[in-house]
PDB file of C-alpha atoms in Angstrom:
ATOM      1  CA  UNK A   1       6.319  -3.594  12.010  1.00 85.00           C
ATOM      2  CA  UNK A   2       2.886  -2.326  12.685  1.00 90.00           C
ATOM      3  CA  UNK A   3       4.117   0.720  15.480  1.00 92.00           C
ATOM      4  CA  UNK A   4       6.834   1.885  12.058  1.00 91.00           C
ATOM      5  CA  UNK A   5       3.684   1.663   9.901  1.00 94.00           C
ATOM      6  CA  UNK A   6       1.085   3.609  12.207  1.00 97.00           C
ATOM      7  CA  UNK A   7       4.384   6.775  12.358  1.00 97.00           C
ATOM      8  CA  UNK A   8       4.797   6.603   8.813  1.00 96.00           C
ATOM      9  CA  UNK A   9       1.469   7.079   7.785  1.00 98.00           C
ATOM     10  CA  UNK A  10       1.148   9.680  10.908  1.00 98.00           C
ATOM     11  CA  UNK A  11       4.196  11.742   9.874  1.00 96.00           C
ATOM     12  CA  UNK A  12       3.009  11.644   6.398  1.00 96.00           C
ATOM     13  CA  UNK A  13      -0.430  13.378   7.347  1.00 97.00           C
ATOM     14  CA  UNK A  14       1.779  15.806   9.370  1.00 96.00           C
ATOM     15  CA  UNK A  15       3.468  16.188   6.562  1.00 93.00           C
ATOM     16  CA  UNK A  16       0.598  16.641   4.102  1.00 92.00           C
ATOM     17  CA  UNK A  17       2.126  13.784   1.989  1.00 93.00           C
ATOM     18  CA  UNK A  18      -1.504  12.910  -0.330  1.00 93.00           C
ATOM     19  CA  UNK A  19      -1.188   9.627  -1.021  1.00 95.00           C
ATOM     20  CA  UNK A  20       1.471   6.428   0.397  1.00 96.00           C
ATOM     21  CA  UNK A  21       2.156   3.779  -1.324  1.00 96.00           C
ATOM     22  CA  UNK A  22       2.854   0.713   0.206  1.00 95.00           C
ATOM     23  CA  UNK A  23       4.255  -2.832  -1.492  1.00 91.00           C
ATOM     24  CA  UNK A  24       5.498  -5.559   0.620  1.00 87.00           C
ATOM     25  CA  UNK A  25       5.578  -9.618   1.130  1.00 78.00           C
ATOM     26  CA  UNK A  26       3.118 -11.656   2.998  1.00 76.00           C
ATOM     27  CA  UNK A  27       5.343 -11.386   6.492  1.00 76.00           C
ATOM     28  CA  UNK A  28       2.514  -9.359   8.164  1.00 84.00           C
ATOM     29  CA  UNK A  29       0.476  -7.945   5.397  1.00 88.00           C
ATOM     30  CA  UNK A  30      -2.678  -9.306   7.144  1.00 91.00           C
ATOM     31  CA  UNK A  31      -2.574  -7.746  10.102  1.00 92.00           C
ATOM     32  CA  UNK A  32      -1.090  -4.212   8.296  1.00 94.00           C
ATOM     33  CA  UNK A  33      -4.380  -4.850   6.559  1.00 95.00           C
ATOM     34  CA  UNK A  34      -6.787  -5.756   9.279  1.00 96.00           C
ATOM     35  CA  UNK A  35      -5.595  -3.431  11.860  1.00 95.00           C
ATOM     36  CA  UNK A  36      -4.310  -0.457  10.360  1.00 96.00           C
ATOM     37  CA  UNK A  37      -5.526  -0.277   6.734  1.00 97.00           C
ATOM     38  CA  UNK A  38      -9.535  -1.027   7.618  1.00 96.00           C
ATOM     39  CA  UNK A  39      -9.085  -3.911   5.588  1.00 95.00           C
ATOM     40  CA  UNK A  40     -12.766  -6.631   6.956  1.00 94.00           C
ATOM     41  CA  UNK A  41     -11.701  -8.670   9.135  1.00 94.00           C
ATOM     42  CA  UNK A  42     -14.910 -10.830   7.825  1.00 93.00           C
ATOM     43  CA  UNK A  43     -14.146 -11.305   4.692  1.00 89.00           C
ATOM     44  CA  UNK A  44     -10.377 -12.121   5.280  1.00 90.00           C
ATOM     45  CA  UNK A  45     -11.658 -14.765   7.484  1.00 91.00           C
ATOM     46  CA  UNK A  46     -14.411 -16.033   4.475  1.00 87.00           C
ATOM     47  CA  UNK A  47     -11.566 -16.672   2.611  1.00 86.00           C
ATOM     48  CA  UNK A  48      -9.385 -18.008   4.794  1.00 88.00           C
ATOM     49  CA  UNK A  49     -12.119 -20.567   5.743  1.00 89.00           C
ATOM     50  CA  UNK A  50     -12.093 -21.855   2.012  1.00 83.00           C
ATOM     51  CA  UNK A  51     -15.578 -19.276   1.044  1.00 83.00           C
ATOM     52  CA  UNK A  52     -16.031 -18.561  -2.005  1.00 79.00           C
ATOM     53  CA  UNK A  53     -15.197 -14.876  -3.279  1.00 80.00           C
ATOM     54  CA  UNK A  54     -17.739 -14.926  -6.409  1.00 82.00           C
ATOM     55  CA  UNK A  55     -21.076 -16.098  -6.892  1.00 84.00           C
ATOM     56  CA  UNK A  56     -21.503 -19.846  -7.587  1.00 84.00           C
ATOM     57  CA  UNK A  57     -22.386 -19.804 -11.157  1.00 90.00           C
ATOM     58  CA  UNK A  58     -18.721 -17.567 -11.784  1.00 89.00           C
ATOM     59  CA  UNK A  59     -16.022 -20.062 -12.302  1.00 84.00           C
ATOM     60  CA  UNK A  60     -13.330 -18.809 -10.871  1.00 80.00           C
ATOM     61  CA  UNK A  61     -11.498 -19.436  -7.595  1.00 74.00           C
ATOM     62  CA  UNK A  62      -9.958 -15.981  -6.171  1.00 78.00           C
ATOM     63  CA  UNK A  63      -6.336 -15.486  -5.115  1.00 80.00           C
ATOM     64  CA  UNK A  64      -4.462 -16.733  -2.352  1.00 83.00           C
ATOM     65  CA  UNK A  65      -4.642 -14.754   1.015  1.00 83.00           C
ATOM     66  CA  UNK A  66      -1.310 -13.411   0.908  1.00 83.00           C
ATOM     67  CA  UNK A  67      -2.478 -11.623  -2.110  1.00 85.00           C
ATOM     68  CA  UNK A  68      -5.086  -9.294  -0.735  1.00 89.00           C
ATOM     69  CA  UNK A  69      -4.604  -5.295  -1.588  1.00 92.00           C
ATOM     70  CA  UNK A  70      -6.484  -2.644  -0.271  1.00 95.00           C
ATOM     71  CA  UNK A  71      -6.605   0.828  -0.621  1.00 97.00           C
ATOM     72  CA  UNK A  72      -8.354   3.196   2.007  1.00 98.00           C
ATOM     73  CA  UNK A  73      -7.960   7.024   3.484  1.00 98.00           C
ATOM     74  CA  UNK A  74      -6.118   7.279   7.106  1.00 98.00           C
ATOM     75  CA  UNK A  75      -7.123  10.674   9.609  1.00 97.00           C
ATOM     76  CA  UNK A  76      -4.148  11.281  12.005  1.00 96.00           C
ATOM     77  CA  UNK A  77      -5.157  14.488  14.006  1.00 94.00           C
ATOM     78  CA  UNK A  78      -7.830  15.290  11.452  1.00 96.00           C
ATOM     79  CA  UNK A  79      -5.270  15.324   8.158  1.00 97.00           C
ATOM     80  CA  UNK A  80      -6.251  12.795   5.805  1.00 96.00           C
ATOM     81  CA  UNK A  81      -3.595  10.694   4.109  1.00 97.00           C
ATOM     82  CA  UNK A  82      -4.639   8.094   1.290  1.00 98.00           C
ATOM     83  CA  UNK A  83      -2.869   4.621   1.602  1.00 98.00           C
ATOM     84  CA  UNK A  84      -2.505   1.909  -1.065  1.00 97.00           C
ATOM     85  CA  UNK A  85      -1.357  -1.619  -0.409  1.00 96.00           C
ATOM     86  CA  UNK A  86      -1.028  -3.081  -3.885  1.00 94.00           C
ATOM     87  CA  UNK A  87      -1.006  -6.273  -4.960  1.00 90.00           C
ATOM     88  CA  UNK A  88       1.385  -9.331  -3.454  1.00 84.00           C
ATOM     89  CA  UNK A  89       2.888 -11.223  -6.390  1.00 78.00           C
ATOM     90  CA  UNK A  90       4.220 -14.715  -5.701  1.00 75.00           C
ATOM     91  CA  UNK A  91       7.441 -13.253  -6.877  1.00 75.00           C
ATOM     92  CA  UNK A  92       8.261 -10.816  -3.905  1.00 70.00           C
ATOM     93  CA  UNK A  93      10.399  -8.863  -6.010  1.00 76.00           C
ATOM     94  CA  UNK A  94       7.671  -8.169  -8.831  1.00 83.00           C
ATOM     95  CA  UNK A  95       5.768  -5.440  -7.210  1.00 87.00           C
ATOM     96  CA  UNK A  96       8.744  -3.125  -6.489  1.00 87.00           C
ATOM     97  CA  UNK A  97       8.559  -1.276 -10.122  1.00 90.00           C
ATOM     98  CA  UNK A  98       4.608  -1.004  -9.933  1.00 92.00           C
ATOM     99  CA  UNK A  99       5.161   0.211  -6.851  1.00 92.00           C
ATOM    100  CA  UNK A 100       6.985   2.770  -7.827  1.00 91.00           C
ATOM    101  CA  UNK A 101       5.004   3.645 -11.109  1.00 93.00           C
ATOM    102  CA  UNK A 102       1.837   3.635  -8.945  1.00 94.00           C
ATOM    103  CA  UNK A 103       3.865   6.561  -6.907  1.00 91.00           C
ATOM    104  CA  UNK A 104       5.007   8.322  -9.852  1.00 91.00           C
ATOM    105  CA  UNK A 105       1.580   8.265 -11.418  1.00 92.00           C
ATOM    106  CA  UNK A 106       0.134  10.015  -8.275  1.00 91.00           C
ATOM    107  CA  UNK A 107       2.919  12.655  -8.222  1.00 88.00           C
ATOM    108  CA  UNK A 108       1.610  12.971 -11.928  1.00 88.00           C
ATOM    109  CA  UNK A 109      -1.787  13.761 -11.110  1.00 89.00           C
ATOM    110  CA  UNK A 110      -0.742  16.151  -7.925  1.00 86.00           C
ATOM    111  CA  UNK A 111       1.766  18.464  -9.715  1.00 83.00           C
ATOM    112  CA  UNK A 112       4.715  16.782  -7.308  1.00 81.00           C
ATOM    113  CA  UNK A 113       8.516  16.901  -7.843  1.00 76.00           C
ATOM    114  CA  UNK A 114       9.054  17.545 -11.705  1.00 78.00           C
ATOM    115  CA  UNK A 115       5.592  17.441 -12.266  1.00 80.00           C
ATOM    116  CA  UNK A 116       5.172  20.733 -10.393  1.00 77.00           C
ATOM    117  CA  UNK A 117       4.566  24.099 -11.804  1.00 76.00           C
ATOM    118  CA  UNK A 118       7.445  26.649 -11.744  1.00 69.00           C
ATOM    119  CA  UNK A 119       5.684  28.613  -9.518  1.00 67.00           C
ATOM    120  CA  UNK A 120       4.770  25.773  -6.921  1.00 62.00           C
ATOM    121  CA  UNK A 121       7.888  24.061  -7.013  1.00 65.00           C
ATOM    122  CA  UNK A 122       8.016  20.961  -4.770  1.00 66.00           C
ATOM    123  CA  UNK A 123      10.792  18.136  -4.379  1.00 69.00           C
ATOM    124  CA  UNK A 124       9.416  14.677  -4.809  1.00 64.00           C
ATOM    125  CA  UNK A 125       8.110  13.215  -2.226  1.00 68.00           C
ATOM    126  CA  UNK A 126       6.318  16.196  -0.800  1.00 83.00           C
ATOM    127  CA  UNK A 127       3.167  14.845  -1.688  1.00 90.00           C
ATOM    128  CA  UNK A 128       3.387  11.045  -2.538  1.00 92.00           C
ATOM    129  CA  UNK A 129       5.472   8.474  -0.691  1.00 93.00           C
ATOM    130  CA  UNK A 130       6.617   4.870  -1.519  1.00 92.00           C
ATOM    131  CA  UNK A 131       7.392   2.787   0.972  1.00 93.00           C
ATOM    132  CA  UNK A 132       8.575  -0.916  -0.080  1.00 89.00           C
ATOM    133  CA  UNK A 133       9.560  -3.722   2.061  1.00 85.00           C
ATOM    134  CA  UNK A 134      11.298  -6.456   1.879  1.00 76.00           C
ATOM    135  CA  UNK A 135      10.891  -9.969   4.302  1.00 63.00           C
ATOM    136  CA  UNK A 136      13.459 -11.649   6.436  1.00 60.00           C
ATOM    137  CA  UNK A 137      15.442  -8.234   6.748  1.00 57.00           C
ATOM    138  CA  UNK A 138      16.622  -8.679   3.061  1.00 58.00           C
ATOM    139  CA  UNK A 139      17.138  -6.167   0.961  1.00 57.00           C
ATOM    140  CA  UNK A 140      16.517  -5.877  -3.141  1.00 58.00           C
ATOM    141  CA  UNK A 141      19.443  -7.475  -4.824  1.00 56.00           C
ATOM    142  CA  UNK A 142      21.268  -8.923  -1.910  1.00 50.00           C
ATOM    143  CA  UNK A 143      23.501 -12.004  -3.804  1.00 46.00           C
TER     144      UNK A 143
END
């Protein structure tokens, strides 16, 4: 799963696609995040070793691992492409629409798709990506 990550977000800097973003379960999310998304490596293992994530006096308790999100930029033969990893819900299938929100928001904000001018017509996709997946070779609304 990592070698299909480390294309797409290649081919997307070919591609001068801005901005990926990226939902998926726990089924290697902590090594996507650890070795490809410059995710610590220190504080995964704080939290995995029961630390706590806020100061002592805060009473809270932090999310499970699986949960972690990150979002960083990525320089494939010096073109910069920003990635996102959002949030894991518990629910796997929860994240899919905000997901795709989270995309359409960012072809908002770069004149993508039907967001572009007239004059600088682009299809979507051109310059934000969404790339959701699914464990256990599943897909979404498989009875």
């Amino acid at each position: 799963m990592m070698a299909f990550f480390d294309l797409a977000f290649k081919h997307s800097a070919q591609l001068n696609i801005d901005n990926v973003v990226v939902c998926m379960p726990h089924r290697g999310r902590n090594n996507l995040l650890v070795c490809l998304l410059n995710y610590p490596a220190a504080t995964m293992f704080r939290k995995i070793k029961g630390k706590r994530e806020f100061p002592n006096d805060v009473k809270s308790t932090g999310d499970v691992l699986s949960h972690l999100y990150t979002t960083t930029d990525l320089i494939y033969d010096g073109k910069n492409v920003h990635v996102s990893l959002i949030p894991n819900p518990s629910h796997l299938e929860a994240n899919n629409p905000v997901a795709v929100g989270k995309t359409r928001a960012c072809q908002l904000s770069l004149k993508d798709g039907h967001y572009a001018n007239a004059e600088n017509a682009s299809r979507h996709g051109d310059k934000a990506l969404c790339i959701q997946v699914h464990g256990d070779a599943s897909f979404a609304g498989q009875v």
